[in-house]
Coordinates of C-alpha atoms in Angstrom, one line a residue:
M28 CA -17.7 13.8 -7.5
D29 CA -17.5 15.8 -4.1
S30 CA -20.0 13.3 -2.7
L31 CA -18.4 10.5 -3.6
K32 CA -15.4 11.7 -1.8
T33 CA -17.1 12.4 1.2
L34 CA -18.5 9.0 1.3
L35 CA -14.7 7.7 0.9
E36 CA -14.0 10.0 3.9
K37 CA -16.9 8.2 5.7
N38 CA -15.6 4.9 4.8
Q39 CA -18.5 4.4 2.9
Y40 CA -17.0 1.9 0.6
D41 CA -20.0 -0.4 -0.5
L42 CA -22.3 2.8 -1.6
V43 CA -19.3 4.3 -3.4
I44 CA -18.9 0.8 -5.3
K45 CA -22.9 0.8 -6.0
L46 CA -22.7 4.6 -6.7
T47 CA -20.1 4.2 -9.5
E48 CA -21.4 0.8 -11.1
T49 CA -22.1 2.9 -14.7
S50 CA -19.2 5.4 -14.5
T51 CA -17.5 6.5 -17.0
D52 CA -15.6 9.4 -15.8
T53 CA -12.1 9.4 -15.0
V54 CA -12.1 10.9 -10.8
S55 CA -15.2 8.2 -10.4
L56 CA -13.3 5.3 -11.8
F57 CA -10.6 6.1 -9.6
Y58 CA -12.9 6.2 -6.2
R59 CA -14.2 3.0 -7.3
I60 CA -10.9 1.2 -7.3
T61 CA -9.9 2.9 -4.2
A62 CA -13.1 2.0 -2.7
F63 CA -12.4 -1.8 -4.0
I64 CA -9.0 -2.0 -2.6
A65 CA -10.6 -0.4 0.8
V66 CA -12.5 -3.9 1.1
G67 CA -10.4 -5.9 0.0
Q68 CA -11.4 -6.5 -3.6
S69 CA -8.3 -5.6 -5.2
E70 CA -9.0 -8.1 -8.0
N71 CA -12.7 -6.3 -8.7
A72 CA -10.4 -3.1 -8.9
L73 CA -7.5 -4.7 -11.5
N74 CA -10.7 -5.2 -13.2
V75 CA -11.8 -1.6 -13.4
I76 CA -8.1 -0.6 -14.8
S77 CA -8.5 -3.9 -17.6
T78 CA -11.6 -2.8 -18.8
K79 CA -11.5 1.1 -18.3
K80 CA -7.8 1.6 -19.2
D81 CA -8.5 3.8 -21.8
I82 CA -10.2 6.4 -19.6
L83 CA -8.2 6.0 -16.7
K84 CA -4.9 6.9 -18.9
K85 CA -6.1 10.5 -18.9
K86 CA -4.5 10.5 -15.6
L87 CA -1.7 8.4 -16.3
D88 CA 0.5 8.8 -13.4
L89 CA -2.3 7.7 -11.3
L90 CA -3.1 4.7 -13.3
I91 CA 0.4 3.6 -13.1
K92 CA 0.5 4.2 -9.4
F93 CA -2.7 2.3 -8.6
H94 CA -2.1 -0.6 -10.9
I95 CA 1.6 -1.4 -9.7
E96 CA 0.6 -0.8 -6.0
I97 CA -2.6 -3.4 -6.2
L98 CA -0.5 -6.0 -8.2
C99 CA 2.3 -5.8 -5.4
L100 CA -0.3 -5.8 -2.8
L101 CA -1.5 -9.3 -4.3
H102 CA 2.4 -10.0 -4.6
R103 CA 2.2 -10.7 -8.2
F104 CA 5.8 -9.0 -8.3
D105 CA 6.5 -10.5 -12.1
E106 CA 3.4 -9.2 -13.6
A107 CA 4.0 -5.6 -12.0
Y108 CA 7.5 -5.4 -13.6
D109 CA 5.8 -6.7 -17.2
E110 CA 3.1 -3.9 -16.7
L111 CA 5.2 -1.4 -15.8
K112 CA 7.3 -2.0 -18.6
K113 CA 4.4 -1.5 -20.8
Y114 CA 3.9 1.6 -19.5
E115 CA 7.3 3.1 -20.0
E116 CA 6.2 2.4 -23.7
Y117 CA 3.0 4.7 -23.2
P118 CA 3.5 7.9 -25.5
Y119 CA 3.7 10.8 -22.7
E120 CA 5.2 14.1 -21.8
S121 CA 4.4 14.7 -18.1
Q122 CA 7.1 14.8 -15.9
Q123 CA 4.8 13.4 -13.3
V124 CA 4.5 10.4 -15.6
E125 CA 8.3 10.3 -15.8
E126 CA 9.1 10.2 -12.0
I127 CA 6.0 7.6 -11.0
L128 CA 7.6 5.0 -13.5
K129 CA 11.0 5.8 -11.8
F130 CA 9.8 5.2 -8.4
M131 CA 7.5 2.4 -9.1
K132 CA 10.6 0.5 -10.3
T133 CA 12.1 0.8 -7.1
Y134 CA 8.4 0.3 -5.1
I135 CA 8.4 -2.9 -6.6
R136 CA 11.6 -4.1 -5.8
V137 CA 11.0 -2.8 -2.0
A138 CA 7.8 -4.6 -1.8
E139 CA 9.1 -7.7 -3.2
K140 CA 11.9 -7.8 -0.6
D141 CA 9.4 -7.0 2.1
S142 CA 7.3 -10.0 1.4
Y143 CA 9.6 -12.4 2.0
G144 CA 10.1 -11.1 5.3
P145 CA 12.5 -12.2 7.8
K146 CA 13.0 -16.3 8.0
P147 CA 11.7 -18.2 10.6
I148 CA 14.7 -19.5 12.7
D149 CA 14.2 -23.1 13.0
E150 CA 14.2 -25.1 16.5
D151 CA 17.3 -26.9 15.9
E152 CA 19.2 -23.3 15.0
L153 CA 17.3 -22.1 18.0
N154 CA 18.2 -24.5 20.6
K155 CA 21.9 -24.3 19.4
R156 CA 21.9 -20.5 20.0
L157 CA 20.6 -21.5 23.7
L158 CA 24.0 -23.1 23.9
S159 CA 26.2 -20.8 22.2
D160 CA 29.3 -18.7 24.1
N161 CA 27.8 -15.7 22.9
E162 CA 25.5 -14.0 25.1
D163 CA 23.8 -12.2 22.3
E164 CA 22.6 -15.0 20.5
V165 CA 21.7 -16.5 23.7
L166 CA 19.4 -13.3 24.7
G167 CA 18.1 -13.4 20.9
A168 CA 17.3 -17.0 21.1
L169 CA 15.3 -16.4 24.6
D170 CA 13.5 -13.7 22.7
E171 CA 12.8 -15.7 19.9
I172 CA 10.9 -18.7 21.5
K173 CA 8.8 -16.4 23.9
S174 CA 5.9 -16.9 21.2
Q175 CA 6.6 -20.4 20.7
N176 CA 6.1 -23.4 22.6
V177 CA 8.9 -23.8 25.1
K178 CA 8.2 -27.4 25.3
S179 CA 10.3 -27.7 22.5
Y180 CA 13.5 -25.7 23.9
L181 CA 13.0 -27.0 27.7
P182 CA 16.2 -29.1 28.4
N183 CA 18.5 -26.1 27.1
V184 CA 16.4 -23.7 29.3
L185 CA 16.7 -25.4 32.0
K186 CA 20.3 -25.8 32.0
L187 CA 20.7 -22.0 31.4
I188 CA 18.8 -21.2 34.4
K189 CA 20.8 -23.5 36.6
S190 CA 24.2 -22.7 35.1
H191 CA 25.2 -20.1 32.9
P192 CA 27.6 -17.8 33.9
R193 CA 25.4 -14.4 33.5
Q194 CA 22.3 -13.7 36.1
V195 CA 20.7 -11.7 33.3
I196 CA 20.3 -14.7 31.3
R197 CA 19.3 -17.1 33.9
T198 CA 16.5 -14.6 34.6
F199 CA 15.1 -14.4 31.1
G200 CA 15.0 -18.0 31.0
L201 CA 13.5 -18.2 34.1
L202 CA 10.5 -16.0 33.2
L203 CA 10.2 -17.8 29.8
L204 CA 9.0 -20.4 32.0
L205 CA 6.8 -18.2 34.3
K206 CA 5.2 -16.9 31.1
D207 CA 4.8 -20.7 29.9
N208 CA 3.2 -21.7 33.3
Y209 CA 5.2 -24.4 33.8
D210 CA 4.8 -26.1 36.9
K211 CA 7.7 -28.2 37.5
E212 CA 10.0 -28.0 40.4
V213 CA 13.5 -26.6 38.6
E214 CA 16.7 -25.4 39.9
F215 CA 17.6 -21.9 39.6
L216 CA 20.8 -20.2 40.3
K217 CA 20.5 -17.2 41.9
G218 CA 23.8 -15.2 42.4
D219 CA 26.0 -18.0 43.7
K220 CA 22.8 -20.0 45.1
L221 CA 21.4 -22.9 43.5
I222 CA 17.8 -22.9 44.8
K223 CA 14.5 -24.9 43.4
V224 CA 11.3 -22.8 42.6
V225 CA 8.4 -23.6 40.5
P226 CA 8.0 -20.8 37.9
I227 CA 4.0 -21.1 37.8
S228 CA 4.1 -19.8 41.5
L229 CA 6.3 -17.3 41.4
P230 CA 5.4 -13.4 41.6
Q231 CA 5.0 -11.6 38.6
P232 CA 8.3 -9.6 37.8
F233 CA 8.5 -5.6 37.7
M234 CA 6.2 -5.1 40.6
V235 CA 7.3 -2.3 42.8
P236 CA 6.0 -2.0 46.5
G237 CA 3.6 1.5 46.9
F238 CA 3.1 1.5 43.3
K239 CA 0.6 0.6 41.0
D240 CA 2.1 -0.5 37.9
V241 CA 5.3 0.9 36.2
N242 CA 3.2 3.8 34.9
A243 CA 3.1 5.0 38.2
V244 CA 6.7 4.5 38.9
T245 CA 7.3 6.6 36.0
L246 CA 4.8 9.6 37.2
A247 CA 6.7 9.9 40.5
M248 CA 10.2 9.8 39.2
Q249 CA 9.3 12.6 36.6
K250 CA 7.3 14.8 39.6
E251 CA 10.5 14.2 41.7
F252 CA 13.2 15.0 38.8
R253 CA 11.5 16.9 35.9
D254 CA 14.8 15.7 34.0
P255 CA 13.6 13.2 31.1
T256 CA 17.0 11.6 31.2
V257 CA 17.7 11.2 34.6
V258 CA 14.1 9.7 34.8
Q259 CA 14.7 7.5 31.5
N260 CA 17.9 6.0 33.2
A261 CA 16.5 5.6 36.5
L262 CA 13.9 3.3 35.2
Q263 CA 16.0 1.5 33.2
T264 CA 18.3 0.7 36.4
L265 CA 15.3 0.1 38.4
S266 CA 14.3 -2.6 36.0
S267 CA 17.8 -4.0 35.8
Y268 CA 17.5 -4.5 39.6
L269 CA 14.2 -5.8 39.7
L270 CA 15.6 -8.6 37.3
Y271 CA 18.9 -9.2 39.2
I272 CA 17.1 -9.7 42.4
Y273 CA 14.0 -12.1 40.9
P274 CA 12.7 -14.2 42.4
D275 CA 13.2 -12.0 45.7
D276 CA 11.2 -9.5 47.3
F277 CA 12.0 -5.8 46.7
K278 CA 12.8 -4.3 49.9
L279 CA 12.6 -0.9 49.5
E280 CA 9.7 1.2 50.3
K281 CA 7.7 4.0 47.9
N282 CA 10.4 7.0 48.6
E283 CA 13.5 4.9 48.8
T284 CA 12.7 3.5 45.4
I285 CA 12.5 7.4 44.1
I286 CA 15.2 8.5 45.7
V287 CA 17.8 5.8 45.2
F288 CA 17.4 5.0 41.6
G289 CA 17.3 8.9 40.8
Y290 CA 20.2 9.5 42.6
I291 CA 21.9 6.4 40.9
A292 CA 21.1 7.9 37.4
K293 CA 22.1 10.9 38.6
K294 CA 25.6 9.5 39.2
L295 CA 25.7 7.6 35.8
L296 CA 25.0 10.8 34.3
Q297 CA 28.1 12.9 36.2
I298 CA 25.2 15.1 37.4
D299 CA 25.6 16.6 41.3
T300 CA 24.8 14.6 43.7
S301 CA 25.7 16.8 46.8
D302 CA 22.2 17.6 47.7
L303 CA 21.1 14.0 48.7
E304 CA 21.7 14.6 52.3
D305 CA 19.1 17.4 52.3
V306 CA 16.8 15.3 50.3
C307 CA 16.9 12.9 52.9
K308 CA 16.1 15.1 55.5
L309 CA 13.5 16.5 53.6
K310 CA 11.7 13.2 52.9
G311 CA 12.1 11.5 56.3
L312 CA 14.2 8.9 55.2
D313 CA 18.1 7.9 56.8
Y314 CA 20.9 9.4 54.5
S315 CA 23.3 6.5 55.6
K316 CA 21.1 3.7 54.5
I317 CA 20.3 5.8 51.2
N318 CA 23.5 6.3 50.7
N319 CA 24.5 2.9 51.3
L320 CA 22.1 1.6 49.2
I321 CA 23.1 3.3 46.0
S322 CA 26.8 2.0 46.2
E323 CA 25.3 -1.5 47.2
I324 CA 22.7 -1.2 44.1
S325 CA 25.0 0.0 41.8
E326 CA 27.5 -2.5 42.5
E327 CA 25.4 -5.3 42.4
L328 CA 24.3 -4.0 38.6
N329 CA 28.0 -3.9 37.5
N330 CA 28.1 -7.9 37.9
F331 CA 24.7 -8.3 36.5

């Protein structure tokens, strides 16, 4: 028996199936069922239960668990309910069996509910949501169509990026066209100025000069501030600002980025920032410039 267990642990499922072809003991048969499930042969696992049930019911709690779980795996929920009802009529004296019977009834209901999954939203509904006055609905619709063909939603996306009141929504719409490699000129409302851009030609978002990638920015923030809450808020604020200015270039230098967004985060968290001037001197930064940047960016993001 130990060898079968070891083979299962080593994922030698086919060998377990071969070695248990003529098995007639309870443990080996459960190993055989497990191996069949592991290789995607659930029907064969059910066949073992059907033909060897008199042997397997010596471990009735395990039999119930395996049988119902396999039926749910195959989405045969009505059959699972029927089989569970039959098991409830079996003679038993074990508390374990009592508990597994109660548990599996809930298990079937949850598995059946999960099998339906979220219903996909159709194109008409998504187009309707893109034009909604509810900003959350618009953002949700933009997120929903990321994995779809944007052509089905193009007129409304083009309308959004040109005229929606919120910059964040206009930017997300533009990024959607960038992701879809849209190669025609579009009008994009950047702040209060209408500009013309070709999405496929735009730079990738969330690029910070002086850093290889977002992970490098994170590491630099962690090294500077050593406070997870400050770091998290600084990164979130930086991401928001990169969206706010997109597709314009990010103008700050490497050290300026870390200090400006770190201290914006500290202010938001009401952490003392009286050491900012000393930090700027230590890093060779212009204190007046940094202080102004903190105020300007904070004000800009209030309207994002």
